[in-house]
XYZ file of C-alpha atoms in Angstrom:
330
model
C 0.010 -0.022 0.116
C 2.809 2.454 0.821
C 4.336 2.047 -2.465
C 1.065 3.024 -4.197
C 1.113 6.433 -2.330
C 4.616 7.434 -3.234
C 4.776 10.379 -5.693
C 6.869 9.689 -8.768
C 9.968 11.748 -8.799
C 9.738 15.443 -10.099
C 10.767 15.919 -13.675
C 10.845 19.658 -14.828
C 9.024 20.423 -18.077
C 11.697 21.109 -20.723
C 11.631 24.632 -22.006
C 9.937 24.999 -25.367
C 13.232 25.768 -27.322
C 14.632 24.754 -30.579
C 18.238 24.513 -31.753
C 19.487 27.968 -32.687
C 16.980 29.826 -30.393
C 18.589 32.653 -28.394
C 17.421 35.250 -25.877
C 16.926 38.835 -26.746
C 16.391 42.075 -24.919
C 15.151 45.466 -25.608
C 16.021 48.925 -23.766
C 13.322 51.646 -24.479
C 14.333 55.257 -23.982
C 13.060 58.690 -25.249
C 14.280 60.273 -28.381
C 17.201 62.743 -27.952
C 14.983 65.915 -28.291
C 12.806 64.435 -25.417
C 15.750 63.960 -23.254
C 16.456 67.634 -23.383
C 13.083 68.570 -22.203
C 12.137 67.713 -18.689
C 8.384 68.572 -19.354
C 8.337 66.054 -22.152
C 9.685 63.339 -19.868
C 6.883 63.788 -17.590
C 4.174 63.410 -20.204
C 2.267 60.148 -20.328
C 3.150 59.697 -23.997
C 6.875 59.450 -23.225
C 6.317 57.380 -20.133
C 4.409 54.900 -22.157
C 7.302 54.923 -24.622
C 9.844 53.731 -22.119
C 7.356 51.506 -20.208
C 4.610 49.918 -22.352
C 3.379 47.999 -19.208
C 2.253 51.324 -17.744
C -1.006 50.442 -15.899
C -0.313 46.817 -15.809
C 3.065 46.087 -13.947
C 3.574 49.654 -12.893
C 0.948 52.350 -12.137
C 1.251 55.971 -13.497
C 1.125 57.485 -10.076
C 4.490 55.793 -9.338
C 6.183 58.069 -11.991
C 4.388 61.097 -10.413
C 5.668 60.276 -6.900
C 9.134 59.782 -7.970
C 9.158 63.161 -9.820
C 7.728 64.750 -6.706
C 10.646 63.516 -4.714
C 13.165 64.600 -7.456
C 11.845 68.091 -7.120
C 12.492 68.104 -3.154
C 15.976 66.629 -3.807
C 17.747 67.632 -7.149
C 20.483 64.979 -6.491
C 17.793 62.241 -6.679
C 16.643 63.330 -10.155
C 19.669 61.463 -11.729
C 18.427 58.302 -10.139
C 14.735 58.821 -11.448
C 15.998 59.562 -14.962
C 18.329 56.529 -15.070
C 15.929 54.195 -13.507
C 12.776 55.108 -15.137
C 13.835 56.335 -18.555
C 17.034 54.323 -19.278
C 18.977 57.503 -19.774
C 22.701 57.819 -19.062
C 22.024 60.789 -16.693
C 24.821 63.045 -15.780
C 22.466 65.685 -14.345
C 24.055 66.061 -10.921
C 23.241 69.407 -9.432
C 26.290 71.245 -8.499
C 26.939 74.619 -6.882
C 27.408 77.636 -9.044
C 28.387 81.263 -8.379
C 28.178 81.901 -4.561
C 27.153 84.924 -2.506
C 30.804 85.278 -1.349
C 31.739 85.803 -5.076
C 29.069 88.365 -5.642
C 29.319 90.613 -2.527
C 32.834 92.028 -3.508
C 31.547 92.945 -7.005
C 28.622 94.934 -5.531
C 28.949 98.792 -6.013
C 26.717 101.789 -5.377
C 25.914 102.964 -8.665
C 23.278 103.245 -11.508
C 23.268 102.696 -15.210
C 22.576 106.171 -16.355
C 24.619 108.071 -18.959
C 27.131 106.273 -21.032
C 25.585 102.831 -20.581
C 23.598 100.880 -22.971
C 20.983 98.606 -21.160
C 19.493 95.218 -22.048
C 16.696 94.065 -20.037
C 15.729 90.341 -18.861
C 12.104 89.648 -17.579
C 10.866 86.725 -15.734
C 6.956 87.072 -15.368
C 4.648 85.333 -13.081
C 0.916 85.708 -12.642
C 0.614 83.646 -9.546
C 1.087 84.672 -6.038
C 3.788 82.584 -4.733
C 6.819 83.680 -6.893
C 8.804 86.744 -7.779
C 8.195 88.966 -10.623
C 11.701 89.701 -11.897
C 13.122 92.449 -13.963
C 16.907 92.424 -14.458
C 19.192 94.990 -16.273
C 22.444 94.266 -17.874
C 24.349 97.657 -18.685
C 27.349 97.750 -20.930
C 29.870 100.251 -21.962
C 33.263 100.622 -23.460
C 35.919 100.840 -20.603
C 37.495 104.115 -20.026
C 41.065 102.687 -20.685
C 39.741 101.550 -24.095
C 40.470 97.763 -23.256
C 37.255 96.090 -24.025
C 33.935 96.501 -22.329
C 32.613 96.567 -18.699
C 29.127 95.335 -17.465
C 26.892 96.278 -14.554
C 23.706 94.419 -13.302
C 20.733 95.921 -11.561
C 17.346 94.529 -10.701
C 13.777 95.172 -9.635
C 11.663 92.489 -7.901
C 7.862 92.223 -6.931
C 6.309 89.715 -4.463
C 2.985 89.325 -2.825
C 2.426 90.256 0.802
C 0.911 86.780 1.438
C 4.034 85.056 0.044
C 6.203 87.232 2.336
C 4.249 86.416 5.461
C 4.297 82.673 4.822
C 8.136 82.645 4.016
C 10.617 81.215 6.575
C 12.689 84.429 5.836
C 9.747 86.882 6.386
C 11.711 89.283 8.544
C 14.679 89.408 5.980
C 12.233 90.069 3.197
C 10.324 92.815 5.062
C 13.794 94.445 5.886
C 14.633 94.541 2.269
C 11.386 96.118 1.451
C 11.849 98.722 3.952
C 15.214 99.602 2.349
C 13.593 99.778 -1.104
C 15.245 96.520 -2.568
C 11.960 94.556 -2.825
C 8.408 95.621 -3.790
C 5.639 93.951 -1.716
C 2.195 94.176 -3.274
C -1.041 93.352 -1.297
C -2.927 91.690 -4.274
C -3.120 87.884 -4.348
C -1.555 88.024 -7.935
C 1.236 89.995 -9.574
C 0.218 92.428 -12.349
C 2.313 92.243 -15.534
C 2.089 96.015 -15.714
C 4.488 96.670 -12.811
C 7.718 95.699 -14.614
C 6.469 97.314 -17.830
C 5.657 100.544 -15.954
C 9.026 100.459 -14.357
C 10.853 100.045 -17.765
C 8.806 103.051 -19.097
C 9.661 105.196 -16.179
C 13.508 104.465 -16.354
C 13.452 105.100 -20.063
C 11.843 108.483 -19.451
C 14.497 109.165 -16.957
C 17.179 108.609 -19.667
C 18.181 105.070 -19.029
C 19.016 103.804 -22.537
C 17.066 100.506 -22.631
C 17.783 98.941 -25.981
C 16.451 95.315 -25.947
C 14.380 92.864 -23.970
C 14.781 89.203 -23.432
C 12.255 86.992 -21.638
C 11.075 83.598 -20.655
C 8.005 82.885 -22.901
C 6.122 81.281 -20.019
C 3.209 83.487 -18.898
C 4.612 86.276 -20.995
C 1.998 87.065 -23.592
C 0.357 89.952 -22.048
C 3.289 91.878 -20.593
C 5.400 91.341 -23.865
C 2.481 92.638 -25.988
C 2.482 95.867 -23.765
C 6.233 96.265 -24.417
C 5.782 95.755 -28.090
C 3.134 98.295 -28.447
C 5.183 100.793 -26.397
C 8.109 100.110 -28.709
C 5.890 100.723 -31.818
C 5.075 103.974 -30.310
C 8.762 105.002 -30.912
C 8.262 104.478 -34.650
C 9.721 100.886 -34.910
C 8.001 98.776 -37.521
C 6.108 95.768 -36.150
C 8.172 93.743 -38.535
C 11.284 94.819 -36.831
C 10.081 94.074 -33.249
C 12.103 90.766 -33.280
C 15.348 92.865 -33.326
C 14.394 94.219 -29.875
C 12.291 91.728 -28.030
C 13.484 88.212 -27.989
C 12.075 85.065 -26.304
C 14.717 83.014 -24.486
C 13.872 79.363 -24.293
C 14.891 77.900 -21.050
C 16.391 74.847 -22.592
C 19.767 73.300 -21.785
C 21.122 74.286 -25.346
C 20.297 77.976 -24.764
C 21.378 78.227 -21.243
C 24.804 76.621 -21.454
C 26.499 79.333 -23.406
C 24.859 82.075 -21.114
C 25.931 80.374 -17.907
C 29.696 79.727 -19.262
C 29.834 83.404 -20.159
C 28.373 84.672 -16.840
C 30.817 82.340 -15.018
C 33.795 83.905 -16.908
C 32.517 87.498 -16.298
C 32.611 86.964 -12.575
C 35.546 84.683 -12.188
C 38.104 86.123 -14.563
C 41.190 87.476 -13.040
C 39.806 91.192 -13.407
C 36.056 90.667 -13.297
C 34.127 92.077 -16.163
C 30.846 92.621 -14.281
C 29.636 94.686 -11.259
C 26.351 94.424 -9.445
C 24.098 96.916 -7.683
C 24.071 96.812 -3.994
C 20.778 94.875 -3.722
C 20.839 92.099 -1.203
C 18.889 90.064 -3.676
C 21.787 89.578 -5.850
C 23.981 87.376 -3.511
C 20.867 85.681 -2.072
C 19.520 84.516 -5.408
C 23.097 83.549 -6.807
C 23.511 81.481 -3.606
C 19.990 79.609 -4.377
C 21.274 78.605 -7.693
C 22.644 75.352 -8.688
C 23.599 73.960 -12.169
C 22.195 70.805 -13.452
C 23.340 68.906 -16.368
C 21.376 67.616 -19.203
C 20.408 63.904 -19.412
C 21.781 63.402 -22.994
C 25.486 63.177 -22.061
C 26.306 66.406 -23.920
C 27.141 68.320 -20.688
C 24.777 71.125 -21.230
C 23.458 72.833 -18.074
C 20.910 75.199 -16.747
C 19.968 76.950 -13.463
C 17.775 75.151 -10.973
C 16.786 76.325 -7.379
C 18.715 74.794 -4.313
C 15.169 74.290 -2.783
C 11.609 74.705 -4.473
C 10.662 77.745 -2.241
C 13.876 79.646 -2.994
C 14.178 82.529 -5.669
C 16.453 82.668 -8.486
C 14.173 84.671 -10.968
C 16.513 87.828 -11.222
C 19.539 85.724 -12.172
C 17.591 83.876 -14.855
C 16.385 87.366 -16.178
C 19.958 88.490 -16.179
C 20.924 85.625 -18.298
C 18.107 86.556 -20.662
C 19.463 90.056 -21.007
C 22.914 88.521 -21.763
C 21.249 86.617 -24.460
C 20.017 89.784 -25.958
C 23.204 91.270 -25.758
C 25.008 88.313 -27.573
C 22.230 88.303 -30.212
C 22.908 91.836 -30.920
C 26.642 90.996 -31.266
C 27.297 93.897 -28.951
C 26.279 96.444 -31.424
C 24.561 98.461 -28.649
C 27.996 99.828 -27.847
C 29.542 102.256 -30.264
């Protein structure tokens, strides 16, 4: 009886393979142009491209959670992009120009007579960010050896944002000394930087060009264009004066390299106004490399709540200067 209850020895079922069969693998990754655009990487279209099992073996909210953590910790972004998109990611966030480098370059001066001025604008119509207006002034050096640059800024922020800020007292102090404009409304009007540009131009500041981040910029830029046309500029020629600056790695890399050189060369080429926002915002900047292995870079915040808007606007003004090939200076 015991022999009848004994199980036969286990024999594994052979794999259904034939002679000459082999294993294959596939690595799915975005196209190169998608790698350079972080917004594209976050789209469901690209996520499905790199993970066809989305919704089966992995749920869409997993990607959302990983990106949320990457926003809080820029160093984690490399892991997210490598693990979830199969991209060789060299986007390690590194420090850039520090406050200790900016402070010795700050001077008490203004860009009035003798300076040609390019303006950079970073708009927002929401209440939790800065509205930034930066000026890059340039003139021939008095010794005839090249050119010198000077950077000034204006910034607006809502009262609600200030009162909820961990550095509320610092921001209130800056406002009391005229370095920061606090507005009581819940949103920031695009008219404020435009009105300031008009005011300065009427005072004799030679503002000759405008660079801007196209995001949320339609209304204020149209105001500026209408104002320029009032000087007799043909609408067809506006592109020579008002220039969108895409915030992509390829656009930002030469501007970052140029600003780095202007600050760090043996005899610095640029000075900054005495606004405390300059060292504060530069110290909030990090550089992050593109994920395509091309070592392009752009500016990101050290933490989401920090502000870098005037630094970004200054780079936009530098773009206008470079695009004009320096012709603003005779």
